[in-house]
Short mmCIF file of C-alpha atoms in Angstrom, two decimals:
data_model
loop_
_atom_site.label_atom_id
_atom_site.label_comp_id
_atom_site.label_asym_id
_atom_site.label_seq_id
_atom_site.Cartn_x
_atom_site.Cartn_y
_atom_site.Cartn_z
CA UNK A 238 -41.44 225.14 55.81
CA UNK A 239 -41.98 223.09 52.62
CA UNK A 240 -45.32 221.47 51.71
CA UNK A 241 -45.92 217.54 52.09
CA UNK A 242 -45.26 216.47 48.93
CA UNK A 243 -48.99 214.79 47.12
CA UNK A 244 -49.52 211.56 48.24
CA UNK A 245 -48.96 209.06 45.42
CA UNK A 246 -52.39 205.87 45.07
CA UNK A 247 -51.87 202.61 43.62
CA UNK A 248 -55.18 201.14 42.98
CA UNK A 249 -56.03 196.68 42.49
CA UNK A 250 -59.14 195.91 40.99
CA UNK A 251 -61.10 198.27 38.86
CA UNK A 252 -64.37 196.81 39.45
CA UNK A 253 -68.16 198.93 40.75
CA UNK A 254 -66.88 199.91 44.04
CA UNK A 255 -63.28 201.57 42.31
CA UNK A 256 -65.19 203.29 40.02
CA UNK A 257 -68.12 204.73 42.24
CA UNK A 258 -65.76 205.87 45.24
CA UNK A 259 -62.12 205.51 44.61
CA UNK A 260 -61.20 206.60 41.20
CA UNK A 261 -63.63 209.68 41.47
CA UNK A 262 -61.27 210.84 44.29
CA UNK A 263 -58.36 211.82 41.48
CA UNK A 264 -58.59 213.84 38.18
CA UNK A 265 -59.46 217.52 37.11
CA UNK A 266 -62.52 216.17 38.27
CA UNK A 267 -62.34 214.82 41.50
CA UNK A 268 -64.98 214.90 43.60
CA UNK A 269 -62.58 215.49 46.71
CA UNK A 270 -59.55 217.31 46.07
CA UNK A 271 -56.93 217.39 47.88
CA UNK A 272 -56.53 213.49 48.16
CA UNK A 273 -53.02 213.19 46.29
CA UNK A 274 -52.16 211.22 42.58
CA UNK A 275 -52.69 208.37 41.25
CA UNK A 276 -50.10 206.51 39.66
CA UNK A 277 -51.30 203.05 38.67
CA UNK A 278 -54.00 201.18 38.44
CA UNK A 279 -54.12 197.23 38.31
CA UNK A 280 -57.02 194.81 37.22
CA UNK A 281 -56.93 191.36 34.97
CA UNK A 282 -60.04 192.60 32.82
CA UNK A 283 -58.28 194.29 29.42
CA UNK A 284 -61.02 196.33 29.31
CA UNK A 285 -61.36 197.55 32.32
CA UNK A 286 -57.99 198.79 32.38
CA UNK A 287 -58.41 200.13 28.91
CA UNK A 288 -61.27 202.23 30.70
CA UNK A 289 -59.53 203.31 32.77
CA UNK A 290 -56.39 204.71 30.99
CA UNK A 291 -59.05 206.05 28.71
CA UNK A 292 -61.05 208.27 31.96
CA UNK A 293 -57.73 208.87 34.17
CA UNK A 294 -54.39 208.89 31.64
CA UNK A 295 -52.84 206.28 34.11
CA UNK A 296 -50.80 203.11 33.73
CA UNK A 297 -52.62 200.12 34.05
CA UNK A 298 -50.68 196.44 34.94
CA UNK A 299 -52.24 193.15 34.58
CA UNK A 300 -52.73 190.88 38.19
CA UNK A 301 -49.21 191.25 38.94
CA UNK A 302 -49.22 193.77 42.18
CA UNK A 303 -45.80 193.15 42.99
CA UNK A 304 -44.43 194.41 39.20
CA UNK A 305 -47.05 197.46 39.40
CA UNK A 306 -45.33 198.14 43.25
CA UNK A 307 -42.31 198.36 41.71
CA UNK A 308 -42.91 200.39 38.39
CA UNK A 309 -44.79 202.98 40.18
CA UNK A 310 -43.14 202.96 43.67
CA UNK A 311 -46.64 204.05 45.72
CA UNK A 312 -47.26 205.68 49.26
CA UNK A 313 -50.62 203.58 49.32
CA UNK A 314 -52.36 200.86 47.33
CA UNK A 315 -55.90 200.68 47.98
CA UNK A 316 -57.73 196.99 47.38
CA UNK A 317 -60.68 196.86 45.74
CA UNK A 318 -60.09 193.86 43.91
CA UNK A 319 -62.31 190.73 44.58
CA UNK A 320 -62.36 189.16 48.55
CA UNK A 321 -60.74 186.09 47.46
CA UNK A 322 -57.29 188.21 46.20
CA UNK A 323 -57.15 190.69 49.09
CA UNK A 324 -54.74 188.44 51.20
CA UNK A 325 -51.78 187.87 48.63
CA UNK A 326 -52.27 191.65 47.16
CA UNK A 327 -52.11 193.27 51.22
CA UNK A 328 -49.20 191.27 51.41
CA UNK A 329 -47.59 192.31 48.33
CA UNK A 330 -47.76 195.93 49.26
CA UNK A 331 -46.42 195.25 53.10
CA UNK A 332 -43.25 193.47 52.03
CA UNK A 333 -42.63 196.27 49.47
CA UNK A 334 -43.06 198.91 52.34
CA UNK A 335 -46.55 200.67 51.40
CA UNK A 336 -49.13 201.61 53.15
CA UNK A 337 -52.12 199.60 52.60
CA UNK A 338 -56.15 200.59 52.41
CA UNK A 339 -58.72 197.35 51.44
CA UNK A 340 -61.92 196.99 51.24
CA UNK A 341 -63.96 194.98 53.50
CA UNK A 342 -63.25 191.87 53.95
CA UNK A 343 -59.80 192.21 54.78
CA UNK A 344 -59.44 188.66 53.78
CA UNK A 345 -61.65 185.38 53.38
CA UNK A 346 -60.34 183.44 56.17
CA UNK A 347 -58.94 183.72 59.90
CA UNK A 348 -56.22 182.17 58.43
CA UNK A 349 -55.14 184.72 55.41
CA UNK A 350 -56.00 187.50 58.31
CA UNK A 351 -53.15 185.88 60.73
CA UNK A 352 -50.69 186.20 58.25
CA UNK A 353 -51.96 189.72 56.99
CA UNK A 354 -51.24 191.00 60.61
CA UNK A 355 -48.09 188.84 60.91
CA UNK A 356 -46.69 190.46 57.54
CA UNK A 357 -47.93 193.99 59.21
CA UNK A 358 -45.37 193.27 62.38
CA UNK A 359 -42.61 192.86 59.92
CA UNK A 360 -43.12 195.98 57.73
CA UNK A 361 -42.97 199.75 58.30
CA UNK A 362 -46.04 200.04 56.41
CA UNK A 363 -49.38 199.36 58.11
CA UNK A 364 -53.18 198.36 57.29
CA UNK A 365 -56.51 200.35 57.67
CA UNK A 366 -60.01 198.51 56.48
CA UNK A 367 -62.63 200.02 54.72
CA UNK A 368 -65.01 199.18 57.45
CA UNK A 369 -67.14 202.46 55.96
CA UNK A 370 -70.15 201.72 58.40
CA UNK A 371 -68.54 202.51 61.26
CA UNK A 372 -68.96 205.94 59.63
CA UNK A 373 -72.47 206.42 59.81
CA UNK A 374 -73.92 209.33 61.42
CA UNK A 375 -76.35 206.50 62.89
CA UNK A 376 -73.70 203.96 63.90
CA UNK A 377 -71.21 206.58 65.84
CA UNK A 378 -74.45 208.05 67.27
CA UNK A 379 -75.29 204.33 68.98
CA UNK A 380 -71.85 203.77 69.83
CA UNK A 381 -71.37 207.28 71.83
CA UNK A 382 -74.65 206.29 73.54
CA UNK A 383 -73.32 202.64 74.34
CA UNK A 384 -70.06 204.27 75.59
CA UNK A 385 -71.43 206.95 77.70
CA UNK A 386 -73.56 204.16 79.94
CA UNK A 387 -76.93 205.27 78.92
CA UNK A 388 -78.51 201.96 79.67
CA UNK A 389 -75.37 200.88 81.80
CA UNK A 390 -73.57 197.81 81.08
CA UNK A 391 -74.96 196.22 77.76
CA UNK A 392 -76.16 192.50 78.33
CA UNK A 393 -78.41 191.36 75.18
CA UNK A 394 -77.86 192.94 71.75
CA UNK A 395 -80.11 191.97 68.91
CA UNK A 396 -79.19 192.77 65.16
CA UNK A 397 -81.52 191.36 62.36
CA UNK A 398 -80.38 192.43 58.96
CA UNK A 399 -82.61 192.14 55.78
CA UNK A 400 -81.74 192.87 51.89
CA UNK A 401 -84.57 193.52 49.58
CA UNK A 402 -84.74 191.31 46.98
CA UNK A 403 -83.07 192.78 43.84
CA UNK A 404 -79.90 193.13 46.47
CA UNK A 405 -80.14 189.97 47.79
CA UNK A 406 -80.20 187.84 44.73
CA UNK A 407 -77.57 190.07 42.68
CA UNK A 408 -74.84 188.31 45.17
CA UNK A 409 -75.84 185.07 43.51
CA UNK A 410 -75.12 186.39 39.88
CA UNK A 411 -72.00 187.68 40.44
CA UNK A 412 -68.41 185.92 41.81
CA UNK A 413 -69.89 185.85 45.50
CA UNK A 414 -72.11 183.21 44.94
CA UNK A 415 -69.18 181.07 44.85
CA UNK A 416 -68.21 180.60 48.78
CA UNK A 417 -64.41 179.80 47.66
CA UNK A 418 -64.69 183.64 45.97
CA UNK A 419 -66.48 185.54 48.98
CA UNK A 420 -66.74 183.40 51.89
CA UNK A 421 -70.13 183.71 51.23
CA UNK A 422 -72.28 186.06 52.87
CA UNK A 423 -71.51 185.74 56.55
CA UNK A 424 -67.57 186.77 55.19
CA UNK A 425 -68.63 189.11 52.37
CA UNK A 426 -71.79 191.01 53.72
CA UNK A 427 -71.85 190.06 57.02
CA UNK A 428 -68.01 191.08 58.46
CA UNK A 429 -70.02 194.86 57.85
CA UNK A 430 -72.08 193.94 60.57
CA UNK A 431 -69.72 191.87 62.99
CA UNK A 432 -66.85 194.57 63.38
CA UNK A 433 -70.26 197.06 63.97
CA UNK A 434 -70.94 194.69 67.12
CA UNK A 435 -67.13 194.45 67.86
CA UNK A 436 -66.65 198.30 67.62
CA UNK A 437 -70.08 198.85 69.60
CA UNK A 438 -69.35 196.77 72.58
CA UNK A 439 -65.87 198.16 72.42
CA UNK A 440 -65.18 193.69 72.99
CA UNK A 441 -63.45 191.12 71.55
CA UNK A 442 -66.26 188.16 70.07
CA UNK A 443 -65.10 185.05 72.14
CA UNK A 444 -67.29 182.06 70.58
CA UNK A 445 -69.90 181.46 68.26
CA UNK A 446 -72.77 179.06 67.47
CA UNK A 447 -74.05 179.18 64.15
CA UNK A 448 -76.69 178.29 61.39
CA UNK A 449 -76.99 178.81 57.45
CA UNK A 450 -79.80 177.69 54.98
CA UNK A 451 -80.37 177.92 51.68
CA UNK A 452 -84.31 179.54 51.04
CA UNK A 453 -85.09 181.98 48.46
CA UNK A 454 -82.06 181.77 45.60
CA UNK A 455 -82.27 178.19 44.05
CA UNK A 456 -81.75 177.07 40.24
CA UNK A 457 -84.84 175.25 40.67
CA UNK A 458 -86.84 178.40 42.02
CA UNK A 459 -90.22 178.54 40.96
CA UNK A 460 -90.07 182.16 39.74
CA UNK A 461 -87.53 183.62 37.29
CA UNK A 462 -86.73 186.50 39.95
CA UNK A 463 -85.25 183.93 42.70
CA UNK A 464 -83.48 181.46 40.01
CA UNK A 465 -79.89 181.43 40.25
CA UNK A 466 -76.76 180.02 38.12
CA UNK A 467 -76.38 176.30 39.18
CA UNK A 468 -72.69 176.46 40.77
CA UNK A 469 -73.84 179.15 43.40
CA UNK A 470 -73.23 177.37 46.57
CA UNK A 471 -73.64 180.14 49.55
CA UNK A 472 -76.59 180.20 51.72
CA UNK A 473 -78.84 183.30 51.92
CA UNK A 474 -80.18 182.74 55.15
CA UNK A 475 -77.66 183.12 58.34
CA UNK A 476 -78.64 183.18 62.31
CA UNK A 477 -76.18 183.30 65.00
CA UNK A 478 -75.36 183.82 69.00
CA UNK A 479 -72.23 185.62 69.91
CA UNK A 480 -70.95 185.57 72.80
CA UNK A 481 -68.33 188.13 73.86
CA UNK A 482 -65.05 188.22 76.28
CA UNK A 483 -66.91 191.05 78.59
CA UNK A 484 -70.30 188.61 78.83
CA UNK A 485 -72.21 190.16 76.30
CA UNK A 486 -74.26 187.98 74.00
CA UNK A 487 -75.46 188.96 70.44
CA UNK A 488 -77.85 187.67 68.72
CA UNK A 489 -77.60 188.02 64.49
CA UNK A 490 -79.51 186.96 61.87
CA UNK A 491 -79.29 188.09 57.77
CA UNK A 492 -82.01 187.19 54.98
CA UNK A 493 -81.32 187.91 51.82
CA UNK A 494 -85.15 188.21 50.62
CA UNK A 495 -87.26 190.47 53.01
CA UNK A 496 -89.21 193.61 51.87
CA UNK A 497 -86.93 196.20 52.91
CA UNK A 498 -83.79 196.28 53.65
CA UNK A 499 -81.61 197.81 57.13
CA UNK A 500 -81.94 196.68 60.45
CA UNK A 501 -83.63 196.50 63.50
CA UNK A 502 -81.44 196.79 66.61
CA UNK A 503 -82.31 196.57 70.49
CA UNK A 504 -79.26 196.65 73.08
CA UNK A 505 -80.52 195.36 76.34
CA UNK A 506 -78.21 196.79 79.28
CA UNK A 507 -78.04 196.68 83.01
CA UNK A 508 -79.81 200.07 83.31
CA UNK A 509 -82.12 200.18 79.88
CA UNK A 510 -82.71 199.40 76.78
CA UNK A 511 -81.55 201.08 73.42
CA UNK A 512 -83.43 200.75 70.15
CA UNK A 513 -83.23 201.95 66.55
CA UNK A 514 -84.17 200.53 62.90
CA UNK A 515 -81.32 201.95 60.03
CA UNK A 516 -83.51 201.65 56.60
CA UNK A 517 -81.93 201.83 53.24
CA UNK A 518 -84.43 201.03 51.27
CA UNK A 519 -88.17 201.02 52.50
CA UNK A 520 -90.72 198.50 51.34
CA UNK A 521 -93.10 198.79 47.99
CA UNK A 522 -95.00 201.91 48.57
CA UNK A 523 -93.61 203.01 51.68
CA UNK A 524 -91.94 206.20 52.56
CA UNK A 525 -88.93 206.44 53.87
CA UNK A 526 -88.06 208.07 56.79
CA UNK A 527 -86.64 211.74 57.04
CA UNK A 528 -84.47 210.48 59.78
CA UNK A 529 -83.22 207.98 62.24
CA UNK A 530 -84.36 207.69 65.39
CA UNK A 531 -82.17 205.86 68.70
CA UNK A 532 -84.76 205.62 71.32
CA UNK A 533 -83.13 205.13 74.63
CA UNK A 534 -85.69 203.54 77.96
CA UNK A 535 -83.99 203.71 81.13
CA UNK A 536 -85.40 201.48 83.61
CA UNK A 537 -85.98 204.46 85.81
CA UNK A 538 -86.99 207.91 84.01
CA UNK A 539 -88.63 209.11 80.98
CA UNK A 540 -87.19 207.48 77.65
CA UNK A 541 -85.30 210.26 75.59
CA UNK A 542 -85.00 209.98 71.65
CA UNK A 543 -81.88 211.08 69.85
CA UNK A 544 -83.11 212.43 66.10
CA UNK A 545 -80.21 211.78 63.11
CA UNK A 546 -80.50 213.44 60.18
CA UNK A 547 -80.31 211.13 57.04
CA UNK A 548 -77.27 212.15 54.72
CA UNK A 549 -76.99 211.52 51.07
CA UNK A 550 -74.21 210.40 49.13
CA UNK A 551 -72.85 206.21 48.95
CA UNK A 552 -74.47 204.16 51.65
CA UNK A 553 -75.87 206.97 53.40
CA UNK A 554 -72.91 209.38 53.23
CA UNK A 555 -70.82 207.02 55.17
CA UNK A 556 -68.20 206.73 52.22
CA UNK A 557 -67.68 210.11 52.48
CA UNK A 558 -66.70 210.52 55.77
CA UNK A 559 -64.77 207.42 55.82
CA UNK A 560 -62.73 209.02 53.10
CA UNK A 561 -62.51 212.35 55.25
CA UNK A 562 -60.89 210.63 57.96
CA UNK A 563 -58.57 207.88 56.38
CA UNK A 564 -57.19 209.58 53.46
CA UNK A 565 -58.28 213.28 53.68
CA UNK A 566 -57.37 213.19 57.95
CA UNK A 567 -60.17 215.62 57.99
CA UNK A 568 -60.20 218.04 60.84
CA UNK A 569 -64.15 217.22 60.66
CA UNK A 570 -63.12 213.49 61.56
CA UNK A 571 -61.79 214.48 64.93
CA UNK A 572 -62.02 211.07 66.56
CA UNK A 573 -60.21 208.03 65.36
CA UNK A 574 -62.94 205.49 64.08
CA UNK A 575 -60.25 203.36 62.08
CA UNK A 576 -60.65 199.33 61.86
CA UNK A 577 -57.20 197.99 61.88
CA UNK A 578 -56.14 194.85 60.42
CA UNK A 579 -56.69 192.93 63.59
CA UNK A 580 -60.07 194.68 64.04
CA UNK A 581 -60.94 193.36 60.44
CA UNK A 582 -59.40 189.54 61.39
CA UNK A 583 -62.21 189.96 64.19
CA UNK A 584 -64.61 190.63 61.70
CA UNK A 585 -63.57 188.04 59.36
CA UNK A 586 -63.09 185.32 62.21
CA UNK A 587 -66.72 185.82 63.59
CA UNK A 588 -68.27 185.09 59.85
CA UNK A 589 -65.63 182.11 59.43
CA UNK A 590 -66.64 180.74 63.24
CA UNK A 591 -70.43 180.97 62.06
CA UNK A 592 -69.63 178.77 58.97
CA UNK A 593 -67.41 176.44 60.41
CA UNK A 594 -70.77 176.01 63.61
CA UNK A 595 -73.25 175.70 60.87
CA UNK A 596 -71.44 172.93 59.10
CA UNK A 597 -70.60 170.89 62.25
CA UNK A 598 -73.20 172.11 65.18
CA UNK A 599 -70.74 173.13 67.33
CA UNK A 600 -69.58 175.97 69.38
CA UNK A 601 -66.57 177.26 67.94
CA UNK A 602 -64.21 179.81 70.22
CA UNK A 603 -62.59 182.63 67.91
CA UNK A 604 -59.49 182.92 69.29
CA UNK A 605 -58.64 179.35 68.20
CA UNK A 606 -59.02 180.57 64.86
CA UNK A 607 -56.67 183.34 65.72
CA UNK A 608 -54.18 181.84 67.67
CA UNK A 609 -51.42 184.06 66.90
CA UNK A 610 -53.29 187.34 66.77
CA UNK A 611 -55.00 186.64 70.41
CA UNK A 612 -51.86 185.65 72.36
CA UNK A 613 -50.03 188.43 70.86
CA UNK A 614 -49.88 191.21 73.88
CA UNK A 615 -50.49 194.55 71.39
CA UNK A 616 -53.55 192.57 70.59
CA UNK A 617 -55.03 191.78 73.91
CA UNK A 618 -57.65 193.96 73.58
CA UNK A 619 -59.14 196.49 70.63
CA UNK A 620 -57.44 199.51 70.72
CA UNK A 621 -60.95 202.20 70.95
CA UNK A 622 -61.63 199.80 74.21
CA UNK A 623 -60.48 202.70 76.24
CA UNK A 624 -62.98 204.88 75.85
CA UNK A 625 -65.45 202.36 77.27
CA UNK A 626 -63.40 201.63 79.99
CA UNK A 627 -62.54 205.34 80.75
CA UNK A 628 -66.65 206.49 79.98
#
């Protein structure tokens, strides 16, 4: 029997993330072999493409994805171009057949994400998002936990991210401080942590009730480290409630100043309570954890702690397992942790409901902003749903 021919990569937007994770995967130096080729390469910097010719002997197209589709004729384009041109370029590559992987956020609207999955119906090709954080040791460690009833049904969950400083203040120097670039951070960042909650609760986020201020980033900051360019216009503090189809609230809340940066997370649940704290970076002077700890209290019984080691690698080794599973289909992957482009609408939709609350203090219902995606029937519910139903 003949080997699979290599698969042949397409890559849009030769920016940080490209050249940290994706590019790295092809070459006589490839940090994962076994991937497949690339064949083009697309970015509207004339320098970055000149780069990249220069490191990977490839050819390089301006911002037209449809004429680099053609030329090159690939099995895959991965996006990693900025949010704002994710929408039109996913599109691009679904009406010309191929199979599409983006980076998160699959787009910067509800909107943009309805047509996404509508142009998915209509092609043979399909889309997977680069929702790496649902590769965590950590996070898959939480959701077996949550889907094997250790603290029965879940009830309350509480997520409050933080981003140290010189993280939190970079989004305001670069295109995502403009909110019609990135959605701003409850699109950009944020969508990370909403399709965590959606995948967690194994749940569909059914309205949402909002609030966004502008605190630490301001031109007029006191102290060189917090000024920002005049024309940023996102806000760098976000709170919300979420309220989910199975009854589940969440509670959210992102600063972009604190001094460290992860999360602390409690999941309240009919039975118990489940607790952990994911830490990136520690504070000034701190030391950093050797590894994570899930602490699970029933309400009757000793509590029991789960130990997880800490990997290395980009953002805490989840990269490389997310690359094991969607483009390696890693025996080592064996379950199927993939966000599809309606999980990644979800995502996108709960950041967009949050924006649209915190500008007109109301309640706004998600599905509204997915009409089309919600009364579709293959999109009733979210496809990994069955192992909490089955658990």
């Amino acid at each position: 029997m003949a080997e699979p021919r290599p698969l042949r990569y397409a890559l849009s937007g030769a920016g940080k993330r490209a050249w940290k994770t994706y590019l790295p995967l092809f070459g006589p130096d490839a940090y994962a072999p076994g991937i497949g080729t690339l064949v083009a390469v697309a970015d509207i910097d004339p320098e970055q493409r000149a780069a990249v010719t220069a490191r990977w002997q490839v050819p390089t197209f301006g911002g037209d994805i449809r004429s680099m589709l053609a030329a090159t004729r690939p099995d895959m384009l991965i996006v990693t171009a900025p949010d704002h041109a994710h929408a039109e370029q996913i599109q691009a590559a679904l009406s010309a057949g191929v199979e599409v992987l983006t980076e998160k956020p699959m787009t910067l609207s509800a909107a943009q994400a309805e047509s996404v999955v509508a142009a998915e119906r209509g092609s043979p090709a399909s889309v997977r998002v680069a929702h790496n954080m649902r590769y965590l040791n950590l996070h898959q460690t939480v959701k077996r936990l949550l889907d094997e009833r250790t603290i029965g049904q879940p009830v309350q969950l509480h997520l409050a991210y933080r981003l140290r400083p010189g993280h939190g203040r970079s989004y305001f120097l670069r295109w995502h401080r403009r909110t019609e670039s990135s959605g701003g951070l409850q699109i950009t960042k944020s969508c990370h942590h909403f399709d965590l909650l959606n995948w967690w609760l194994a749940d569909r986020p059914q309205e949402v009730a909002g609030w966004t201020r502008r605190v630490h980033y301001r031109p007029d900051a006191d102290t060189a480290d917090r000024q920002v360019p005049a024309d940023a216009d996102i806000a760098d503090v976000l709170s919300a409630v979420i309220r989910y189809r199975g009854g589940v609230t969440a509670h959210y809340s992102l600063s972009a100043r604190s001094s460290w940066e992860g999360y602390t997370l409690t999941v309240l649940g009919t039975e118990g309570e489940l607790t952990t704290r994911y830490e990136v970076e520690p504070a000034d002077g701190a030391r950093r954890a050797e590894d994570y700890t899930v602490e699970v209290s029933p309400l009757s019984g000793p509590p029991r702690s789960y130990t997880v080691s800490r990997e290395t690698g980009r953002h805490s080794g989840a990269d490389a397992h997310m690359i094991d599973a969607l483009l390696r289909h890693s025996a080592a992957q064996p379950e199927d942790h993939t966000a599809t482009a309606v999980d990644g609408a979800y995502a996108v939709a709960v950041g967009e409901a949050l924006t649209r609350s915190a500008a007109g203090g109301a309640v706004v219902a998600v599905d509204g902003l997915l009409p089309g995606i919600c009364a579709h029937p293959a999109h009733a519910e979210p496809a990994w749903a069955t192992t909490r139903k089955e658990s």
